[in-house]
mmCIF file of C-alpha atoms in Angstrom:
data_model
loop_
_atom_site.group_PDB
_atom_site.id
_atom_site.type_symbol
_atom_site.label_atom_id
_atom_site.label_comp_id
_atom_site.label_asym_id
_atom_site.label_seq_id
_atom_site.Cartn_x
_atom_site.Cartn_y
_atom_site.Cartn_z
ATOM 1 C CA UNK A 1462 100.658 -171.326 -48.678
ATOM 2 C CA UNK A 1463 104.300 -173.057 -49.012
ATOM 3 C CA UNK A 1464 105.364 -171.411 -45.888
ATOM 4 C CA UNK A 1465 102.978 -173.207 -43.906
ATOM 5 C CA UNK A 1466 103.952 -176.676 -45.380
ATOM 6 C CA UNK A 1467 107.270 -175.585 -44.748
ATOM 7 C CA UNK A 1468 107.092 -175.153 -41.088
ATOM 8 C CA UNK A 1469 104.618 -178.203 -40.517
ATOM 9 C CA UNK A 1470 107.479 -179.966 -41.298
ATOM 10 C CA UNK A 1471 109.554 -178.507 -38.682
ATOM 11 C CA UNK A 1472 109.920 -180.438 -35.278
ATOM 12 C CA UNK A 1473 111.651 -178.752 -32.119
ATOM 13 C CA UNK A 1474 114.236 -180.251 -30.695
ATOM 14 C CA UNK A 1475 114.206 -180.061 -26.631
ATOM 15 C CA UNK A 1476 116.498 -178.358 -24.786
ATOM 16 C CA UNK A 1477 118.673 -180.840 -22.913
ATOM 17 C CA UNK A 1478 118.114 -179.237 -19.584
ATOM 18 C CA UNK A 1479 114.022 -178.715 -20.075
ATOM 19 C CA UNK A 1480 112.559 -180.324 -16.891
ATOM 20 C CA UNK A 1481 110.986 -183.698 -18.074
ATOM 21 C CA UNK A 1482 109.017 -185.264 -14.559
ATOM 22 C CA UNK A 1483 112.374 -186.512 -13.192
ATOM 23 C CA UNK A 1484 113.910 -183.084 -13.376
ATOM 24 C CA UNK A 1485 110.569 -181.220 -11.891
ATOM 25 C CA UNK A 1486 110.792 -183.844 -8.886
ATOM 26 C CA UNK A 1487 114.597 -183.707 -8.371
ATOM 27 C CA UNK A 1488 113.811 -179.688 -8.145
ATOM 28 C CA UNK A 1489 110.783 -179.803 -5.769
ATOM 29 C CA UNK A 1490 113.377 -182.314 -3.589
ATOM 30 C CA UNK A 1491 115.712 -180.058 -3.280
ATOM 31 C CA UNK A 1492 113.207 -177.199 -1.964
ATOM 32 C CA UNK A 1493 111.491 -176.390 1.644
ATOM 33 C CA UNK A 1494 107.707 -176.363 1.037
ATOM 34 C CA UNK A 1495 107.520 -172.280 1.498
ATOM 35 C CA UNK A 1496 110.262 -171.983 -1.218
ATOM 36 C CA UNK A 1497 109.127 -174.856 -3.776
ATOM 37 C CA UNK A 1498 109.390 -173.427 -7.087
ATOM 38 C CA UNK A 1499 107.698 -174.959 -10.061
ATOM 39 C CA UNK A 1500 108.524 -172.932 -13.770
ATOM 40 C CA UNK A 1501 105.432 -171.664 -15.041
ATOM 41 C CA UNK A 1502 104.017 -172.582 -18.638
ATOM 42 C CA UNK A 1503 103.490 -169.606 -21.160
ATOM 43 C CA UNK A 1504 102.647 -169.277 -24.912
ATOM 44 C CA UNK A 1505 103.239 -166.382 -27.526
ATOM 45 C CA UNK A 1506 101.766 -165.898 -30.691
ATOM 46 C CA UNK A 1507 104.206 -165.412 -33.922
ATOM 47 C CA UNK A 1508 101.542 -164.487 -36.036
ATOM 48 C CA UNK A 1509 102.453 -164.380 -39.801
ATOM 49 C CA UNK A 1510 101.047 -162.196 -42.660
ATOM 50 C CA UNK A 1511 102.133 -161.547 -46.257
ATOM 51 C CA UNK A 1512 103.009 -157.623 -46.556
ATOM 52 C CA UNK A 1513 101.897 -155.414 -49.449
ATOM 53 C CA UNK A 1514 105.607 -156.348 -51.100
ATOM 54 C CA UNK A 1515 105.531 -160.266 -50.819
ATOM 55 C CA UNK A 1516 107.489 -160.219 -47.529
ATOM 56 C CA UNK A 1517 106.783 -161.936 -44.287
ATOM 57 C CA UNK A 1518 105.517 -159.736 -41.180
ATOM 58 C CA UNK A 1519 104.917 -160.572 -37.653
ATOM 59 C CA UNK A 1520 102.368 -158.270 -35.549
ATOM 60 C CA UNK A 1521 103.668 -156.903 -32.640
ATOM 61 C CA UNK A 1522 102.226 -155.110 -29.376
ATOM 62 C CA UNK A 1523 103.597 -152.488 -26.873
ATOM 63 C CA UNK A 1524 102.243 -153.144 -23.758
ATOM 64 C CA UNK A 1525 100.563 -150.904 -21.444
ATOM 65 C CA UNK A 1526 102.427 -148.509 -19.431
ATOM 66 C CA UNK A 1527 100.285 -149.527 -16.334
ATOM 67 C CA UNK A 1528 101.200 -153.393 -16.013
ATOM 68 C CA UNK A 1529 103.596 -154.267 -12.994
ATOM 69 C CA UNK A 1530 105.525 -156.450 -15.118
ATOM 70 C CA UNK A 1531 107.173 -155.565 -18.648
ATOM 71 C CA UNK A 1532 105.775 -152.153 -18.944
ATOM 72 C CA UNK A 1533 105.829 -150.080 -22.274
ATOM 73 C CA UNK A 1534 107.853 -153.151 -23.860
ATOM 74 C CA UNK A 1535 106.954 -154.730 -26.885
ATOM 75 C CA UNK A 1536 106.185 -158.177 -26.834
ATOM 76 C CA UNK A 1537 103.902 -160.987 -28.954
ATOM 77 C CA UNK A 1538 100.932 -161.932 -27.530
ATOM 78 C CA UNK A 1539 100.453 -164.437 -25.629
ATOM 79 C CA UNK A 1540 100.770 -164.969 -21.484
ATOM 80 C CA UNK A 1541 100.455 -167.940 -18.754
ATOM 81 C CA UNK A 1542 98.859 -171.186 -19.649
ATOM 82 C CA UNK A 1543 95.474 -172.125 -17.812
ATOM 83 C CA UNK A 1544 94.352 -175.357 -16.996
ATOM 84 C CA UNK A 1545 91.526 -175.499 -19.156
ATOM 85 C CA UNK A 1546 93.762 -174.534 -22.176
ATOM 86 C CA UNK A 1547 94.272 -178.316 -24.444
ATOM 87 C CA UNK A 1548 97.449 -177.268 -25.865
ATOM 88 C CA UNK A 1549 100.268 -174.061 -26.606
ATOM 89 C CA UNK A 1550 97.928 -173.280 -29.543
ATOM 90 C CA UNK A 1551 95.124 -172.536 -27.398
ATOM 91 C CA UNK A 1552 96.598 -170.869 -24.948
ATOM 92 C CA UNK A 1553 98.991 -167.714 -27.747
ATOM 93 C CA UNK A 1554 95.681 -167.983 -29.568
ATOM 94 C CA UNK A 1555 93.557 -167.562 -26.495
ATOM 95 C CA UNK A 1556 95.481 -164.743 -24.985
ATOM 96 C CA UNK A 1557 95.889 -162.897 -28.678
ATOM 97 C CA UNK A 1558 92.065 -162.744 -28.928
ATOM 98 C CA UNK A 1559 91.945 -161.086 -25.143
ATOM 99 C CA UNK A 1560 94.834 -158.716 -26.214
ATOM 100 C CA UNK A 1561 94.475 -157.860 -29.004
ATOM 101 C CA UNK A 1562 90.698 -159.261 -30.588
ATOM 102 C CA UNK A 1563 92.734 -161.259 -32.884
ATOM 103 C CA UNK A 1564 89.781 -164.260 -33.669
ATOM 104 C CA UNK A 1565 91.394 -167.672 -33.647
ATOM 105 C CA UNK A 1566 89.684 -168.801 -36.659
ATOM 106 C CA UNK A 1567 91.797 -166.270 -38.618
ATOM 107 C CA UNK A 1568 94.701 -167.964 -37.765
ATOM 108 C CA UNK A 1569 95.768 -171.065 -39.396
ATOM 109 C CA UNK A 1570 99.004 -172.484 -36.549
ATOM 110 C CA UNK A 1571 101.319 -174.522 -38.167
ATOM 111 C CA UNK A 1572 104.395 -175.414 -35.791
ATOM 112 C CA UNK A 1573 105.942 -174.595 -32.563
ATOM 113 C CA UNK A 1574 109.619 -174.061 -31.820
ATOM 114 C CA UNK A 1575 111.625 -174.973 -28.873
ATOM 115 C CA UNK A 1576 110.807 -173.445 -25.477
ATOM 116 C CA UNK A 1577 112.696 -170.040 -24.310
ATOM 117 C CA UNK A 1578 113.157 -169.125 -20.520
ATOM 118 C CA UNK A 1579 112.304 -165.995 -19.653
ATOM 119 C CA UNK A 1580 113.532 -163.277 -17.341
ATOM 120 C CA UNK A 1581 111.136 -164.617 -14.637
ATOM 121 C CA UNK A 1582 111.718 -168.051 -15.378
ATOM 122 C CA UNK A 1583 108.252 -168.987 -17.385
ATOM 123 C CA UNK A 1584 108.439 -171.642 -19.984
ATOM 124 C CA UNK A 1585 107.279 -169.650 -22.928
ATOM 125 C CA UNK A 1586 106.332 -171.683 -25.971
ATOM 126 C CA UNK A 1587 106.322 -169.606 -29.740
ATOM 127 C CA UNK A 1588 103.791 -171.059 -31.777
ATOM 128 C CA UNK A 1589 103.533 -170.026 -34.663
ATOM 129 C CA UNK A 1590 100.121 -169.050 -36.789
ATOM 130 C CA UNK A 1591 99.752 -167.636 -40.772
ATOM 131 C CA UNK A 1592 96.511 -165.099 -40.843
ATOM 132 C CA UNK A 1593 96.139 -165.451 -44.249
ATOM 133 C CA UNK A 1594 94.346 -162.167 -45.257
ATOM 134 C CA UNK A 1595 95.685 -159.228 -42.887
ATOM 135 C CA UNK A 1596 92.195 -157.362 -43.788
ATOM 136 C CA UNK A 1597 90.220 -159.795 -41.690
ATOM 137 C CA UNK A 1598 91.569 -158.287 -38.522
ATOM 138 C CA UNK A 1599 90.961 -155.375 -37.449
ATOM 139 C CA UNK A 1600 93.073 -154.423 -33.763
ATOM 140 C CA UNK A 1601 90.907 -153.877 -30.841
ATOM 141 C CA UNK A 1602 93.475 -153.488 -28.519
ATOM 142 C CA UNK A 1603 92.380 -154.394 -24.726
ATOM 143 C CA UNK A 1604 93.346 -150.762 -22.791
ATOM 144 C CA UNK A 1605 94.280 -152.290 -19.636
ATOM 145 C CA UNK A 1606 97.063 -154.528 -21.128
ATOM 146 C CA UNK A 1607 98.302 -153.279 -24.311
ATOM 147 C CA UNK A 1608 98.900 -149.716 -25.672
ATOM 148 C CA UNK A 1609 99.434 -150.011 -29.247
ATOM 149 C CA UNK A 1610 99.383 -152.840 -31.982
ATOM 150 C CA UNK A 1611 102.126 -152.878 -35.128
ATOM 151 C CA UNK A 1612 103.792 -155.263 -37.424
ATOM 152 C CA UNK A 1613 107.644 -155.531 -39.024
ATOM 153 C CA UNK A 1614 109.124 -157.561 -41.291
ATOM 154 C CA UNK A 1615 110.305 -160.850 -40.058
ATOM 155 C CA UNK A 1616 113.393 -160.523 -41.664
ATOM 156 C CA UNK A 1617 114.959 -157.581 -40.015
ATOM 157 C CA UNK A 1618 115.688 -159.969 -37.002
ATOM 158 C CA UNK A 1619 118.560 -161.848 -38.997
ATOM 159 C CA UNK A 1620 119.720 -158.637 -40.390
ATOM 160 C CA UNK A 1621 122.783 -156.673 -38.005
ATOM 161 C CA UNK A 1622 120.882 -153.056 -39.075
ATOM 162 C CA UNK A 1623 120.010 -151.383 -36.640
ATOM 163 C CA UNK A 1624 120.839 -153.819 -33.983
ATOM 164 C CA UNK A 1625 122.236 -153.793 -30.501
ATOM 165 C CA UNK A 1626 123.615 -155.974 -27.556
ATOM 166 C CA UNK A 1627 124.005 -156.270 -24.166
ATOM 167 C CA UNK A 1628 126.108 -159.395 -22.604
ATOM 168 C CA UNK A 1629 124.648 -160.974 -19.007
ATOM 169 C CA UNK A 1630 125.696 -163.730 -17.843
ATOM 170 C CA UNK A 1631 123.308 -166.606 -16.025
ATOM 171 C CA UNK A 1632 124.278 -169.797 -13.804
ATOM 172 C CA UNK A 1633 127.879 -169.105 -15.333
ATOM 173 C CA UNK A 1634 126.977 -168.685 -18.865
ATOM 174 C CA UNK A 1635 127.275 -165.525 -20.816
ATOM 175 C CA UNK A 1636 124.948 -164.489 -23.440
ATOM 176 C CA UNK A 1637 123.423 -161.390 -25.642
ATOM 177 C CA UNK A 1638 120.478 -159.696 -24.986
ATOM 178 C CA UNK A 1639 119.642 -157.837 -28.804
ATOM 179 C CA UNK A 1640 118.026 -154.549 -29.415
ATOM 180 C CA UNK A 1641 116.454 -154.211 -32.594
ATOM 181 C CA UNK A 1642 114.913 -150.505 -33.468
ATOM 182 C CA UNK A 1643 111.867 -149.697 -35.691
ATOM 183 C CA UNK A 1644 110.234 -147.730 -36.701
ATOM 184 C CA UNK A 1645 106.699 -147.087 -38.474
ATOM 185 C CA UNK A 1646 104.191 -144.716 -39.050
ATOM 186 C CA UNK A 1647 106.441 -141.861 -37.233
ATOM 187 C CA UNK A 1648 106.378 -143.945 -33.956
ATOM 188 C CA UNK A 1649 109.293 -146.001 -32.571
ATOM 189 C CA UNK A 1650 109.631 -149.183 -31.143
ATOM 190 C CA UNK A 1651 112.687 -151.325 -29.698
ATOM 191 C CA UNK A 1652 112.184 -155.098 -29.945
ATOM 192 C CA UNK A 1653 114.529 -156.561 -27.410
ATOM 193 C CA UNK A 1654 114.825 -159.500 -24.460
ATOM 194 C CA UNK A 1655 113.110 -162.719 -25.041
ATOM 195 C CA UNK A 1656 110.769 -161.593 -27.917
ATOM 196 C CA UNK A 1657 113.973 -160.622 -30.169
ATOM 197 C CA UNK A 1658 115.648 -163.819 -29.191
ATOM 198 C CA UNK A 1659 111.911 -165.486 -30.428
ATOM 199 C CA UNK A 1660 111.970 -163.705 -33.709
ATOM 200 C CA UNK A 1661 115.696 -164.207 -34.789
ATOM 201 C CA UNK A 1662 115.057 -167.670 -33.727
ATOM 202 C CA UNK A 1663 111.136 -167.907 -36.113
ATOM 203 C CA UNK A 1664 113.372 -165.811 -38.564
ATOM 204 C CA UNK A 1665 116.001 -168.490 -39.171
ATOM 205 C CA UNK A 1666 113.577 -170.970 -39.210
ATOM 206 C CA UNK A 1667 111.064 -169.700 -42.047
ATOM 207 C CA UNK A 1668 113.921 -168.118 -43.858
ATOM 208 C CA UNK A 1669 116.403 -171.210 -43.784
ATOM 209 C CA UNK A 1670 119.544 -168.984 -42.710
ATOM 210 C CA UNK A 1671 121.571 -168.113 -39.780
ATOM 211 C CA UNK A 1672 121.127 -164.328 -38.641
ATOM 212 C CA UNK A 1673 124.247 -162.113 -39.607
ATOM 213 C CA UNK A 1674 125.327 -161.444 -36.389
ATOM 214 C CA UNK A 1675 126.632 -163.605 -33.284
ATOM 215 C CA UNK A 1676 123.671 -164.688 -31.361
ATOM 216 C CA UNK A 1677 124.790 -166.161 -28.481
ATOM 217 C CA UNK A 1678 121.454 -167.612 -26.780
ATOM 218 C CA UNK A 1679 121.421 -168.228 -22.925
ATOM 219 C CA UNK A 1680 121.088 -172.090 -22.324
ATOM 220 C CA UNK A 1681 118.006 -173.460 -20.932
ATOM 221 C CA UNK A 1682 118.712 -173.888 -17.403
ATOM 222 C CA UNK A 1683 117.104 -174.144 -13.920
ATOM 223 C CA UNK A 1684 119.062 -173.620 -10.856
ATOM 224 C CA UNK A 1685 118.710 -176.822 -8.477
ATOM 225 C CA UNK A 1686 117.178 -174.308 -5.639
ATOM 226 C CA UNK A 1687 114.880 -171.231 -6.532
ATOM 227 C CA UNK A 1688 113.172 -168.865 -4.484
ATOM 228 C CA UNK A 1689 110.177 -166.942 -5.784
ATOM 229 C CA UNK A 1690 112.304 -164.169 -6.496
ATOM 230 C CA UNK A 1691 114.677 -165.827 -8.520
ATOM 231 C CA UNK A 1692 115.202 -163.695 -12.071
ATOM 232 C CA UNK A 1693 117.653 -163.910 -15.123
ATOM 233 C CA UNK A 1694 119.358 -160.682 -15.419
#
């Protein structure tokens, strides 16, 4: 597929203030023992497919109403890294197979973007993956974490329909949280947070063009001290 020579060719650029060894020591410094904070590694899945009309879709899940964290939202799949997990790959491809029985095999992974910082400060990696035939998986969605599995077009996260935005503001920064509503067989979804920011970002990058809005992405940033409670707004 020319997509996925087109995105093999893509290489991340690092966020200037991602924590390289120097910056994870000059944070643990700076910390009592009982509040030493060190940000978390995490993975999602953008998993590709080509749709009945020749466009690009991603597949999407709502999560289950009875997590503590992220409720009802719709996210990618993915989660925390372990330790036994070799690389990002592993771990989005890991977690979509306990999520949503998505087999790894089916998925051919092809790049990675930049890291994004989420509201509770995890290092969350997008890798992307192409499932080349959307009939070879069938969703068997894992009850106690995720309620539903769906898909939209990729494109519909550069486009400003059906959009909104909220501006916060962290470490003296302001930026745009974007809403994006769908819908699909007569239920709706809104796609907002960190896994909109993801998908405008995978968005840009398969379809070569800025979105057609103002996007306005928080900057990568760790405050010198953090307690465990520490959140973006």
């Amino acid at each position: 597929m020319a997509l996925a020579q087109q995105l093999r060719l893509y290489k991340p650029t690092p966020p200037s203030d991602d924590d390289d060894d120097d910056e994870e020591q000059r944070i643990e410094a700076a910390q009592q023992p009982a509040d030493r904070f060190r940000p978390k590694r995490a993975a999602v899945l953008i998993c590709l497919f080509e749709g009945d009309d020749g466009e690009f879709r991603v597949i999407l899940t709502k999560r289950s109403s009875r997590l503590s964290t992220h409720s009802g939202e719709v996210s990618l799949p993915g989660g925390k890294a372990e330790e036994t997990d070799a690389d990002d790959a592993e771990t989005a491809t890991r977690e979509a197979k306990e999520e949503i029985g998505l087999d790894p095999k089916l998925v051919n992974i092809v790049t990675c973007l930049e890291p994004f910082l989420s509201k509770h400060l995890l290092r969350v990696i997008p890798v992307i993956g192409i499932l080349s035939n959307k009939k070879d998986f069938n969703p068997s969605p894992n009850a106690d974490e995720v309620e539903d599995v769906f898909d939209a077009p990729l494109e519909m996260f550069l486009r400003d329909e059906n959009r909104r935005w909220e501006e916060r503001e962290w470490m003296g920064d302001k930026y745009l949280i974007h809403f994006f509503d769908y819908e699909m067989n007569d239920k709706k979804y809104v796609i907002w947070g960190l896994t909109a920011g993801i998908l405008i970002r995978a968005a840009s990058i398969v379809y070569e063009r800025a979105p057609g809005f103002v996007e306005q992405t928080p900057k990568f940033k760790l405050p010198r001290i953090m307690l465990k409670d520490t959140f973006m707004p």
